[in-house]
XYZ file of C-alpha atoms in Angstrom:
725
model
C 17.472 -33.811 3.308
C 17.040 -30.072 3.694
C 16.405 -28.503 7.026
C 12.951 -27.119 7.522
C 13.255 -25.083 10.672
C 13.813 -21.591 11.923
C 17.050 -20.984 13.720
C 17.359 -22.545 17.122
C 18.643 -19.291 18.570
C 15.211 -17.767 18.032
C 13.564 -20.619 19.977
C 15.957 -20.026 22.857
C 15.154 -16.314 22.752
C 11.391 -16.955 22.640
C 11.485 -19.383 25.562
C 13.229 -16.776 27.693
C 10.969 -13.869 26.743
C 8.797 -14.185 29.828
C 11.863 -14.040 32.099
C 13.210 -10.717 30.762
C 13.925 -8.410 33.656
C 11.838 -5.253 34.099
C 15.009 -3.174 33.766
C 15.578 -4.300 30.185
C 16.040 -1.182 27.996
C 12.949 -0.295 26.001
C 12.933 -1.287 22.341
C 10.302 1.256 21.320
C 8.086 4.096 22.521
C 4.492 5.037 21.744
C 3.266 8.593 22.286
C -0.237 9.988 21.793
C -0.007 13.005 19.499
C -0.977 16.153 21.347
C -2.466 18.671 20.758
C -3.602 16.846 17.613
C -5.790 14.353 19.492
C -7.450 17.028 21.648
C -7.984 19.386 18.706
C -9.348 16.509 16.645
C -11.941 15.628 19.253
C -12.967 19.267 19.682
C -13.288 19.737 15.936
C -15.201 16.471 15.752
C -17.792 17.785 18.204
C -18.208 21.181 16.533
C -18.379 19.697 13.044
C -20.953 17.142 14.244
C -23.290 19.922 15.388
C -22.870 21.750 12.057
C -23.561 18.579 10.024
C -26.553 17.739 12.219
C -27.994 21.220 11.669
C -27.441 20.925 7.917
C -29.173 17.542 7.703
C -32.039 18.736 9.920
C -32.600 21.670 7.580
C -32.534 19.407 4.530
C -34.811 16.659 5.835
C -37.318 18.977 7.559
C -37.720 21.057 4.389
C -37.946 17.915 2.276
C -40.763 16.554 4.454
C -42.654 19.692 5.458
C -41.480 22.396 3.038
C -42.623 23.266 -0.462
C -39.409 22.384 -2.279
C -38.757 20.500 -5.550
C -38.729 16.848 -4.407
C -36.395 15.436 -7.068
C -33.580 17.973 -6.782
C -33.829 18.270 -2.998
C -34.117 14.501 -2.605
C -30.984 13.858 -4.663
C -28.932 16.541 -2.939
C -30.080 15.289 0.486
C -29.053 11.753 -0.476
C -25.576 12.925 -1.469
C -25.172 14.888 1.787
C -26.230 11.826 3.792
C -23.502 9.817 2.020
C -20.924 12.518 2.829
C -22.064 12.563 6.464
C -21.867 8.753 6.689
C -18.297 8.670 5.359
C -17.291 11.603 7.583
C -18.630 9.747 10.626
C -16.548 6.665 9.805
C -13.432 8.818 9.325
C -13.603 10.241 12.858
C -12.265 6.986 14.293
C -8.851 7.864 12.813
C -8.761 11.059 14.854
C -9.633 9.570 18.225
C -6.154 8.492 19.384
C -3.355 9.177 16.879
C 0.034 7.954 18.041
C 3.622 8.239 16.888
C 6.234 5.540 17.529
C 10.006 5.503 17.802
C 12.442 2.578 18.036
C 15.791 1.858 19.683
C 17.577 -0.813 17.602
C 20.669 -0.405 19.778
C 18.745 -2.171 22.563
C 18.154 -5.319 20.514
C 19.935 -8.544 21.488
C 23.063 -9.546 19.578
C 22.907 -10.770 15.995
C 23.205 -14.381 17.136
C 19.851 -14.043 18.958
C 17.897 -12.310 16.214
C 15.217 -14.405 14.466
C 15.548 -15.368 10.815
C 13.884 -13.242 8.146
C 12.579 -14.084 4.679
C 12.036 -11.355 2.082
C 9.245 -11.884 -0.466
C 9.292 -9.895 -3.730
C 6.636 -10.413 -6.407
C 6.797 -9.556 -10.103
C 4.558 -10.574 -12.989
C 5.478 -8.919 -16.305
C 8.912 -7.643 -17.396
C 7.267 -5.235 -19.867
C 5.264 -3.400 -17.209
C 7.766 -3.954 -14.408
C 11.251 -3.295 -15.873
C 13.629 -6.095 -14.920
C 16.496 -3.778 -13.928
C 14.183 -2.032 -11.470
C 13.085 -5.372 -10.015
C 16.707 -6.460 -9.601
C 17.509 -3.216 -7.789
C 14.837 -4.137 -5.255
C 16.353 -7.630 -4.941
C 19.871 -6.204 -4.429
C 18.663 -3.720 -1.799
C 16.956 -6.562 0.091
C 20.093 -8.723 -0.070
C 22.059 -5.813 1.411
C 19.892 -5.387 4.527
C 21.881 -4.833 7.712
C 20.936 -8.196 9.160
C 22.840 -11.416 9.915
C 23.424 -12.880 6.463
C 23.002 -16.472 7.610
C 19.526 -15.543 8.894
C 18.397 -13.685 5.768
C 16.781 -15.171 2.651
C 15.458 -13.339 -0.421
C 12.770 -14.919 -2.614
C 11.529 -13.598 -5.947
C 8.189 -14.836 -7.293
C 7.964 -14.441 -11.072
C 4.345 -14.899 -12.130
C 5.294 -14.167 -15.710
C 7.696 -17.096 -15.930
C 9.948 -14.887 -18.053
C 13.369 -16.238 -18.965
C 14.854 -12.745 -18.741
C 13.875 -12.463 -15.061
C 15.702 -15.663 -14.150
C 18.737 -14.536 -16.161
C 18.655 -11.153 -14.413
C 18.555 -12.865 -11.001
C 21.782 -14.700 -11.799
C 23.410 -11.508 -13.060
C 22.258 -9.631 -9.947
C 23.761 -12.319 -7.738
C 27.084 -11.978 -9.562
C 27.027 -8.188 -9.125
C 26.084 -8.578 -5.436
C 29.440 -10.279 -4.790
C 31.101 -6.884 -5.183
C 28.186 -4.591 -4.272
C 27.418 -5.986 -0.793
C 31.033 -5.908 0.473
C 31.344 -2.332 -0.832
C 28.187 -1.246 1.055
C 29.305 -2.918 4.277
C 32.859 -1.614 4.117
C 31.835 2.039 3.774
C 28.530 1.920 5.672
C 26.477 2.884 2.623
C 22.862 3.646 3.566
C 21.321 3.762 0.085
C 21.898 0.157 -0.939
C 19.855 0.247 -4.100
C 22.614 0.708 -6.727
C 20.441 2.699 -9.150
C 19.655 5.199 -6.393
C 23.186 5.298 -5.002
C 24.798 6.186 -8.337
C 22.158 8.837 -9.130
C 22.045 12.503 -8.134
C 19.588 11.457 -5.437
C 22.544 10.317 -3.286
C 25.110 13.020 -4.102
C 25.219 14.148 -0.467
C 25.857 10.632 0.822
C 28.704 10.054 -1.632
C 30.292 13.395 -0.715
C 30.394 12.395 2.957
C 32.047 9.072 2.142
C 34.446 10.430 -0.458
C 38.108 9.511 -0.018
C 40.674 8.462 -2.616
C 40.158 4.811 -1.714
C 36.374 5.142 -1.778
C 36.385 6.990 -5.093
C 38.526 4.324 -6.752
C 36.296 1.518 -5.522
C 33.154 3.454 -6.382
C 34.243 3.863 -10.002
C 34.953 0.153 -10.255
C 31.593 -0.814 -8.700
C 29.735 1.656 -10.905
C 31.417 0.191 -13.966
C 30.306 -3.281 -12.861
C 26.761 -2.001 -12.355
C 26.586 -0.396 -15.781
C 27.763 -3.678 -17.307
C 25.101 -5.536 -15.330
C 22.415 -3.115 -16.571
C 23.499 -3.404 -20.190
C 23.465 -7.194 -20.052
C 19.977 -7.326 -18.515
C 18.507 -4.655 -20.804
C 19.987 -6.385 -23.861
C 18.472 -9.691 -22.734
C 15.100 -7.972 -22.222
C 15.211 -6.614 -25.774
C 15.764 -10.119 -27.118
C 13.224 -11.952 -24.942
C 10.783 -10.384 -22.472
C 7.649 -12.435 -23.134
C 5.704 -14.169 -20.384
C 4.568 -17.795 -20.379
C 0.951 -18.420 -19.327
C 1.158 -22.206 -19.664
C 4.148 -23.605 -17.798
C 5.258 -25.993 -15.036
C 6.550 -24.788 -11.692
C 10.180 -23.746 -11.533
C 12.215 -23.233 -8.360
C 15.913 -22.469 -8.537
C 18.350 -21.656 -5.761
C 20.505 -18.883 -7.196
C 22.791 -18.727 -4.164
C 22.933 -21.116 -1.197
C 24.824 -19.466 1.657
C 25.117 -22.766 3.520
C 27.578 -24.046 0.928
C 30.035 -21.230 1.671
C 29.470 -21.084 5.432
C 32.773 -20.511 7.220
C 34.659 -19.922 3.970
C 33.910 -16.178 3.624
C 34.433 -13.148 5.844
C 31.419 -11.223 7.162
C 31.734 -8.463 4.547
C 31.611 -10.919 1.636
C 28.707 -13.118 2.760
C 25.523 -13.253 0.676
C 22.053 -14.324 1.855
C 20.082 -17.259 0.463
C 18.660 -16.226 -2.925
C 15.794 -18.168 -4.526
C 13.828 -17.772 -7.774
C 10.292 -19.189 -7.950
C 7.879 -19.294 -10.866
C 4.789 -21.221 -9.823
C 2.906 -23.460 -12.204
C 0.347 -21.734 -14.401
C -2.314 -23.403 -16.545
C -5.132 -21.661 -18.449
C -7.692 -24.068 -16.973
C -6.643 -23.536 -13.354
C -7.296 -20.524 -11.072
C -4.135 -18.506 -10.565
C -5.175 -16.378 -7.553
C -2.941 -13.502 -8.638
C -0.596 -11.986 -6.019
C -2.284 -13.754 -3.086
C -1.534 -17.084 -4.753
C 2.083 -16.065 -5.290
C 2.521 -15.070 -1.648
C 0.963 -18.312 -0.423
C 3.287 -20.289 -2.695
C 6.237 -18.329 -1.289
C 5.095 -19.163 2.247
C 5.178 -22.867 1.423
C 8.422 -22.861 -0.565
C 10.266 -20.751 2.008
C 8.901 -23.038 4.720
C 10.927 -26.012 3.519
C 14.003 -23.946 2.676
C 14.735 -21.242 5.252
C 11.543 -21.278 7.346
C 12.086 -17.906 8.992
C 9.407 -16.901 11.508
C 9.127 -13.434 9.950
C 8.861 -12.145 6.418
C 9.262 -8.770 4.734
C 6.878 -8.306 1.793
C 7.903 -5.858 -0.949
C 6.483 -4.749 -4.262
C 9.022 -5.267 -7.009
C 9.458 -1.483 -7.401
C 9.745 -0.722 -3.658
C 13.432 -0.885 -2.762
C 15.004 -0.856 0.715
C 16.231 2.672 1.378
C 17.444 2.079 4.930
C 19.368 -1.150 5.643
C 18.371 -0.978 9.313
C 14.637 -1.389 8.567
C 14.634 -5.066 9.588
C 16.134 -4.296 12.979
C 13.698 -1.418 13.414
C 10.823 -3.842 12.838
C 12.301 -6.330 15.308
C 12.073 -3.627 17.971
C 8.350 -4.387 17.908
C 8.324 -8.100 17.154
C 10.786 -8.863 19.963
C 9.164 -6.568 22.521
C 7.666 -8.870 25.182
C 4.974 -6.289 26.002
C 2.977 -7.071 22.871
C 4.960 -9.442 20.662
C 2.574 -12.329 21.401
C -0.310 -10.551 19.652
C 1.615 -8.504 17.045
C 1.046 -9.645 13.476
C 2.916 -7.056 11.399
C 4.839 -3.792 11.530
C 3.897 -1.481 8.665
C 6.215 1.156 7.176
C 4.948 4.016 4.985
C 4.777 3.958 1.206
C 6.885 6.857 -0.055
C 7.688 7.458 -3.718
C 11.007 8.730 -4.986
C 9.603 9.856 -8.331
C 6.905 12.190 -6.978
C 7.522 15.670 -8.306
C 7.280 18.779 -6.179
C 3.829 19.416 -7.652
C 2.436 16.158 -6.248
C -0.318 16.147 -8.883
C -0.433 12.377 -9.315
C 0.199 11.369 -5.701
C -3.154 9.621 -5.506
C -2.514 8.437 -1.978
C -2.594 12.002 -0.622
C 0.387 11.610 1.669
C -0.855 13.901 4.448
C -4.260 12.244 4.734
C -2.896 8.719 4.638
C -0.148 9.398 7.184
C -2.686 10.768 9.664
C -5.058 7.863 9.021
C -2.372 5.231 9.508
C -1.196 6.881 12.727
C -4.814 7.187 13.851
C -5.459 3.473 13.319
C -2.204 2.644 15.066
C -3.645 4.160 18.241
C -6.581 1.743 18.268
C -4.786 -1.610 18.043
C -3.576 -1.706 14.504
C -3.130 0.007 11.197
C -4.196 -1.312 7.811
C -1.772 -3.467 5.815
C -0.583 -1.454 2.809
C 0.547 -4.427 0.703
C 4.259 -3.596 0.728
C 6.891 -2.554 3.252
C 5.589 -4.624 6.158
C 7.288 -7.192 8.404
C 4.880 -10.034 9.098
C 4.893 -12.826 11.655
C 4.149 -15.906 9.537
C 2.351 -17.644 12.372
C -0.340 -14.943 12.260
C -1.459 -16.274 8.865
C -2.114 -19.703 10.352
C -3.757 -19.162 13.742
C -5.216 -16.758 16.315
C -3.083 -15.140 19.046
C -2.044 -17.510 21.837
C -3.586 -20.456 19.998
C -0.477 -21.674 18.237
C -1.485 -25.333 18.180
C -4.824 -24.835 16.457
C -3.333 -24.742 12.958
C -1.495 -28.028 13.555
C -4.755 -29.898 14.142
C -5.495 -31.945 11.009
C -2.394 -30.528 9.251
C -2.961 -32.381 5.957
C -6.501 -31.028 5.703
C -5.318 -27.495 6.432
C -1.979 -27.338 4.617
C -1.936 -30.198 2.120
C 0.000 -33.436 1.845
C 3.620 -32.385 2.257
C 5.551 -33.931 5.116
C 8.353 -31.388 4.791
C 5.935 -28.464 4.942
C 4.133 -29.850 7.993
C 7.473 -30.474 9.716
C 8.450 -26.874 8.990
C 5.200 -25.618 10.542
C 5.898 -27.598 13.685
C 9.352 -26.026 13.778
C 7.737 -22.616 13.327
C 5.774 -23.377 16.482
C 8.942 -24.252 18.394
C 8.771 -28.033 17.981
C 11.400 -30.291 16.419
C 13.718 -27.369 15.672
C 16.667 -28.264 13.441
C 19.352 -26.275 11.656
C 19.026 -25.726 7.930
C 21.212 -27.936 5.762
C 22.491 -27.497 2.218
C 19.740 -27.399 -0.376
C 19.210 -30.847 -1.907
C 17.574 -31.932 -5.168
C 14.782 -33.532 -3.111
C 14.018 -30.182 -1.488
C 13.884 -28.443 -4.873
C 11.469 -31.075 -6.212
C 9.286 -30.727 -3.121
C 9.308 -26.938 -3.596
C 8.071 -27.379 -7.179
C 5.242 -29.539 -5.865
C 4.335 -26.831 -3.338
C 4.336 -24.241 -6.174
C 2.046 -26.294 -8.424
C -1.441 -25.024 -9.281
C -3.123 -28.173 -7.912
C -1.459 -28.332 -4.499
C -4.060 -26.151 -2.770
C -7.017 -28.312 -3.812
C -9.045 -29.522 -0.808
C -6.980 -27.455 1.628
C -7.684 -24.244 3.543
C -5.103 -22.150 1.701
C -6.718 -18.839 0.760
C -9.574 -19.448 3.190
C -8.468 -19.754 6.823
C -4.788 -20.273 5.975
C -2.397 -17.784 4.376
C -3.430 -14.800 2.283
C -7.145 -14.598 1.563
C -8.535 -15.174 -1.939
C -11.810 -13.383 -1.142
C -10.505 -9.995 -2.324
C -8.060 -8.909 -5.031
C -6.470 -6.506 -2.528
C -4.944 -9.498 -0.792
C -2.750 -7.779 1.793
C -5.277 -5.163 2.916
C -8.078 -7.709 3.235
C -5.848 -10.297 4.922
C -4.684 -7.638 7.393
C -8.332 -6.903 8.150
C -9.012 -10.585 8.822
C -5.945 -10.753 11.092
C -7.350 -7.913 13.172
C -10.696 -9.717 13.285
C -8.873 -12.734 14.758
C -7.417 -10.575 17.520
C -3.983 -9.800 16.102
C -2.604 -6.267 16.377
C -0.221 -4.233 14.225
C 1.956 -1.128 14.497
C 2.909 1.728 12.179
C 6.361 3.294 12.163
C 7.112 6.511 10.258
C 10.905 6.941 10.641
C 12.752 10.117 9.731
C 14.622 8.354 6.916
C 12.202 6.468 4.631
C 12.912 2.757 4.961
C 11.352 1.954 1.580
C 11.034 4.028 -1.574
C 8.890 3.084 -4.535
C 7.928 4.186 -8.015
C 4.439 5.606 -8.413
C 2.529 6.030 -11.653
C 3.233 9.310 -13.472
C 0.368 9.551 -15.929
C -3.340 9.893 -15.316
C -4.369 6.700 -17.070
C -2.177 4.407 -14.964
C -3.066 6.243 -11.755
C -6.799 5.953 -12.424
C -6.600 2.281 -13.425
C -4.785 1.531 -10.176
C -7.324 3.491 -8.147
C -10.253 1.800 -9.906
C -8.763 -1.591 -8.933
C -8.531 -0.497 -5.295
C -12.025 1.004 -5.293
C -13.642 -2.064 -6.829
C -11.892 -4.486 -4.474
C -12.603 -2.498 -1.324
C -16.257 -1.748 -2.079
C -16.852 -5.385 -2.961
C -15.296 -6.449 0.351
C -17.384 -3.885 2.223
C -20.602 -5.256 0.724
C -19.650 -8.892 1.343
C -20.335 -11.066 4.386
C -17.047 -9.726 5.806
C -18.338 -6.137 5.983
C -16.615 -4.238 8.816
C -19.955 -2.776 9.883
C -21.385 -6.240 10.584
C -18.716 -8.956 10.675
C -16.011 -6.559 11.857
C -18.128 -5.060 14.643
C -18.559 -8.538 16.129
C -14.817 -9.275 16.044
C -13.025 -6.062 17.021
C -13.606 -2.632 18.542
C -16.147 -0.239 17.071
C -13.436 2.343 16.317
C -11.275 -0.139 14.417
C -14.336 -1.365 12.497
C -15.150 2.237 11.579
C -11.636 2.715 10.207
C -11.963 -0.337 7.977
C -15.477 0.790 7.092
C -14.028 4.076 5.894
C -11.479 2.369 3.635
C -14.123 0.047 2.159
C -16.999 2.512 1.766
C -15.209 5.814 1.128
C -15.367 5.258 -2.631
C -19.151 5.509 -2.460
C -18.638 9.258 -2.228
C -18.179 9.081 -6.011
C -21.946 8.692 -6.316
C -22.503 11.671 -4.020
C -19.955 13.724 -5.978
C -21.669 12.822 -9.238
C -24.979 14.114 -7.876
C -23.303 17.200 -6.448
C -21.688 17.847 -9.823
C -25.025 17.810 -11.647
C -27.972 18.850 -9.456
C -26.765 22.200 -7.979
C -25.405 23.321 -11.350
C -28.638 22.643 -13.234
C -30.661 24.280 -10.468
C -28.352 27.307 -10.629
C -28.924 27.516 -14.382
C -32.723 27.460 -13.976
C -32.817 29.647 -10.867
C -33.993 26.941 -8.410
C -32.473 27.567 -4.942
C -31.059 24.583 -3.043
C -29.449 26.483 -0.176
C -30.782 29.039 2.319
C -30.490 32.745 1.660
C -27.269 34.333 2.827
C -29.323 36.301 5.383
C -31.024 33.123 6.656
C -29.467 31.794 9.929
C -29.517 28.262 8.432
C -26.934 29.379 5.865
C -24.415 29.450 8.712
C -24.675 25.645 9.003
C -23.613 25.143 5.363
C -20.837 27.728 5.650
C -19.610 26.128 8.875
C -19.434 22.641 7.327
C -17.522 23.967 4.308
C -15.010 26.030 6.313
C -14.642 23.333 8.954
C -13.786 20.709 6.329
C -11.231 22.973 4.672
C -9.583 23.870 7.976
C -9.322 20.208 8.971
C -7.726 19.323 5.620
C -5.310 22.258 5.869
C -4.273 21.258 9.394
C -3.593 17.666 8.311
C -1.507 18.828 5.350
C 0.530 21.420 7.265
C 1.097 19.142 10.269
C 2.456 16.500 7.856
C 4.951 18.911 6.299
C 2.838 19.969 3.323
C 1.860 23.410 2.055
C -1.162 25.274 0.725
C -0.159 24.130 -2.754
C -0.186 20.530 -1.579
C -3.681 20.979 -0.136
C -4.933 22.610 -3.317
C -3.530 19.807 -5.486
C -5.081 17.203 -3.190
C -8.445 18.949 -3.616
C -8.073 18.656 -7.384
C -7.025 15.008 -7.222
C -9.941 14.265 -4.902
C -12.373 15.779 -7.378
C -10.835 13.969 -10.354
C -10.701 10.517 -8.797
C -14.202 10.899 -7.317
C -15.962 11.065 -10.662
C -13.580 8.842 -12.621
C -11.780 5.860 -11.090
C -13.876 5.611 -7.915
C -17.081 5.897 -9.910
C -15.963 3.223 -12.380
C -14.862 1.069 -9.446
C -18.371 1.216 -7.975
C -19.894 0.405 -11.368
C -17.442 -2.504 -11.680
C -18.762 -3.935 -8.408
C -22.342 -3.565 -9.659
C -21.490 -5.378 -12.895
C -19.878 -8.217 -10.944
C -22.984 -8.618 -8.808
C -25.281 -8.860 -11.842
C -22.881 -11.235 -13.587
C -21.738 -8.890 -16.361
C -18.076 -8.891 -15.269
C -15.687 -11.124 -13.374
C -12.765 -10.483 -11.068
C -9.718 -9.420 -13.050
C -6.254 -8.446 -11.869
C -4.917 -5.295 -13.518
C -1.152 -4.963 -13.259
C -0.011 -1.367 -12.855
C 2.434 -0.203 -15.500
C 5.726 0.916 -13.906
C 7.669 1.470 -17.119
C 8.587 5.142 -17.565
C 7.604 7.018 -20.724
C 9.906 10.006 -21.220
C 7.229 12.251 -22.768
C 4.866 11.581 -19.868
C 7.699 12.114 -17.397
C 8.455 15.544 -18.873
C 4.810 16.603 -18.540
C 4.673 15.227 -15.010
C 7.756 17.144 -13.876
C 6.211 20.349 -15.269
C 3.082 19.727 -13.191
C 0.766 19.194 -16.171
C -2.146 16.775 -16.222
C -1.709 14.167 -18.959
C -5.005 12.578 -20.037
C -3.531 10.680 -22.971
C -4.984 7.180 -23.167
C -7.527 7.825 -20.391
C -10.516 8.570 -22.631
C -12.829 6.139 -20.862
C -12.208 7.795 -17.494
C -12.455 11.272 -18.956
C -16.016 10.899 -20.245
C -17.809 11.659 -16.945
C -15.145 14.153 -15.869
C -15.308 16.066 -19.150
C -19.099 16.121 -19.115
C -19.230 17.414 -15.540
C -16.555 20.078 -16.111
C -18.258 21.351 -19.268
C -21.682 21.148 -17.614
C -20.407 23.209 -14.687
C -18.825 25.754 -17.047
C -22.009 26.127 -19.097
C -24.258 26.308 -16.040
C -21.958 28.841 -14.407
C -22.092 31.150 -17.411
C -25.859 30.717 -17.869
C -26.527 30.918 -14.130
C -24.553 34.141 -13.726
C -26.523 35.732 -16.561
C -29.760 34.719 -14.881
C -28.473 35.904 -11.520
C -27.745 39.359 -12.930
C -31.075 39.599 -14.747
C -33.157 38.332 -11.816
C -31.172 40.030 -9.081
C -31.692 37.110 -6.645
C -28.123 37.086 -5.354
C -29.096 36.187 -1.789
C -31.105 33.119 -2.851
C -28.575 31.794 -5.370
C -25.292 32.750 -3.666
C -24.628 29.220 -2.361
C -24.971 27.576 -5.758
C -23.038 30.335 -7.489
C -20.181 29.973 -5.023
C -20.179 26.170 -5.409
C -20.090 26.399 -9.196
C -17.262 28.973 -9.154
C -15.261 26.876 -6.666
C -15.575 23.809 -8.904
C -14.610 25.942 -11.891
C -11.370 27.071 -10.254
C -10.550 23.472 -9.324
C -11.249 22.466 -12.934
C -8.843 24.885 -14.616
C -5.908 22.411 -14.893
C -8.361 19.807 -16.177
C -9.489 22.178 -18.913
C -5.816 22.868 -19.636
C -5.240 19.131 -20.061
C -8.317 18.690 -22.247
C -7.750 21.813 -24.345
C -3.973 22.446 -24.478
C -4.431 25.862 -26.106
C -5.925 27.214 -22.877
C -2.577 26.699 -21.175
C -0.645 28.650 -23.798
């Protein structure tokens, strides 16, 4: 019978937490960012007065003035939407913090808790198998006690090549892991280590002995790659009608005591859950819940690291950095997860496709961290499993009626009791009975009449499972932290062509807006469960994509009015014009400060402005329409897997900083229409401006149209290649 418990050393550590002396060295620090917080609040106040003046001018003229009702009504509506989203965003700026850790102050390895690593993949065509295996190898090589580490791969494609690649990766790991440990290699993803990306690291390590071993290891890696790529060419299809399959690739219990510390490998498990066309599959949330159950009866670690299959471990100390928070007695009882940033190794210096606007998202994550918890990004986070089952300090609540909550599995229920510090036993060798029980837990019928996906595990109420589940954890009272270390702990592969980037963004927009309009809306449900500031942050993430509607109106109404000589803004000599100018300059200065303070440049800010405009009237707009179609019953929830395979032609364009619209015709329809409309209205409006001589009345619209035109130049270059020649 297999053991179903976390390691007893962790229970001993937990029971002594309350007796830790006050003189214990600190595991982490938290510092409010100054002068950023003070400047943010000051800017917030000044910008609020400018926005209030602008809206007063709009609404008072709309009610009492003699202005065109349709055009003024539409432009006022769009400015109200912008003001609403801006208001929500101010919560991020209230108390931004930055954290540091001191892993050297952690207890010894024998007292560290066990850790499971969850990696999910679904299609070897869109997620190249070699890339997935590099993520697996980097996770296996974490600087963490090997006997307390387990790596699980969920293959929702059920592809034979993925299972074969896992076995090949395990064979290569027998030489790769000892090599990394012997020489203290930091970049433990082999593809990255043998690339030019790590030239500096190899130069530091270079000795005759190292060079000889490196050549041998690299030769082994190239052989591993060729074998996997050849297998993928022969068979890379997925199976949508299959039974569950669970296979232990490497069981470290069988070799315990027979290997030295450098040669040890962690537990390695392959899981492909059952899939039937007539049964709901629940996408990634279903895979993660299946991994929770399967890992529960195998390794049953109290913590788990969740990784996308293309997000490899770039710093082997990341697990110990996360434990600096989870083992800190000051807030470990209420801490649900520690989030690390998403950073992409294949982002070019032009940053034109970095849809997650690194400066803005870093400041937002740090801002949320200062008000009891940042959002869960879906990858690169260390989660306390217990948080998915109960509320803080109510550990026994999830063990009430265990069969009703978790299903009829004695081994799983025993593992949950062990997770709560009861009936703790050491893990034994993996038996056939345990494997069969794991297959049962990975079946598509196991969750029937249970609370999996509802109150237990990852939520099925939103396709963005991690973000929405993190939100629900905060609603229950759990907290989270955000750590942005100097060396990126995780590096991933982002999309490099416009089509893939926009499809991914449309998926996010649709899922978030749908969640925001549901019964779990942060402005209603969230406000009753957590602080107003934290609810505003989640409200921003869920409603920010509504600005696509405002952008659509702002891309049509002012331009047409400029063409026909209908003023929408005050004269330049009118004191009210100062309110509009102040809002515009204030917004730009805030964006510039965020970019520069995050290490960016003017070019970065300018590219982010372009990306913001593009995604506003394409992916975000389609995401909002997708939600509308779901509500009227014209569409159903559908998971869209992002393509991570690299096309060389697209990569060349990307590295040159060129927009590639190939294959994105659907998204380009509104963008093309708005760009051409703005161009035509600008030309016609300028002619009318010269003939009429009403520069003071039409200056605002002329400036807006010219600003949009400058932003649109690379879009025109992408649509009409000859312009760029």
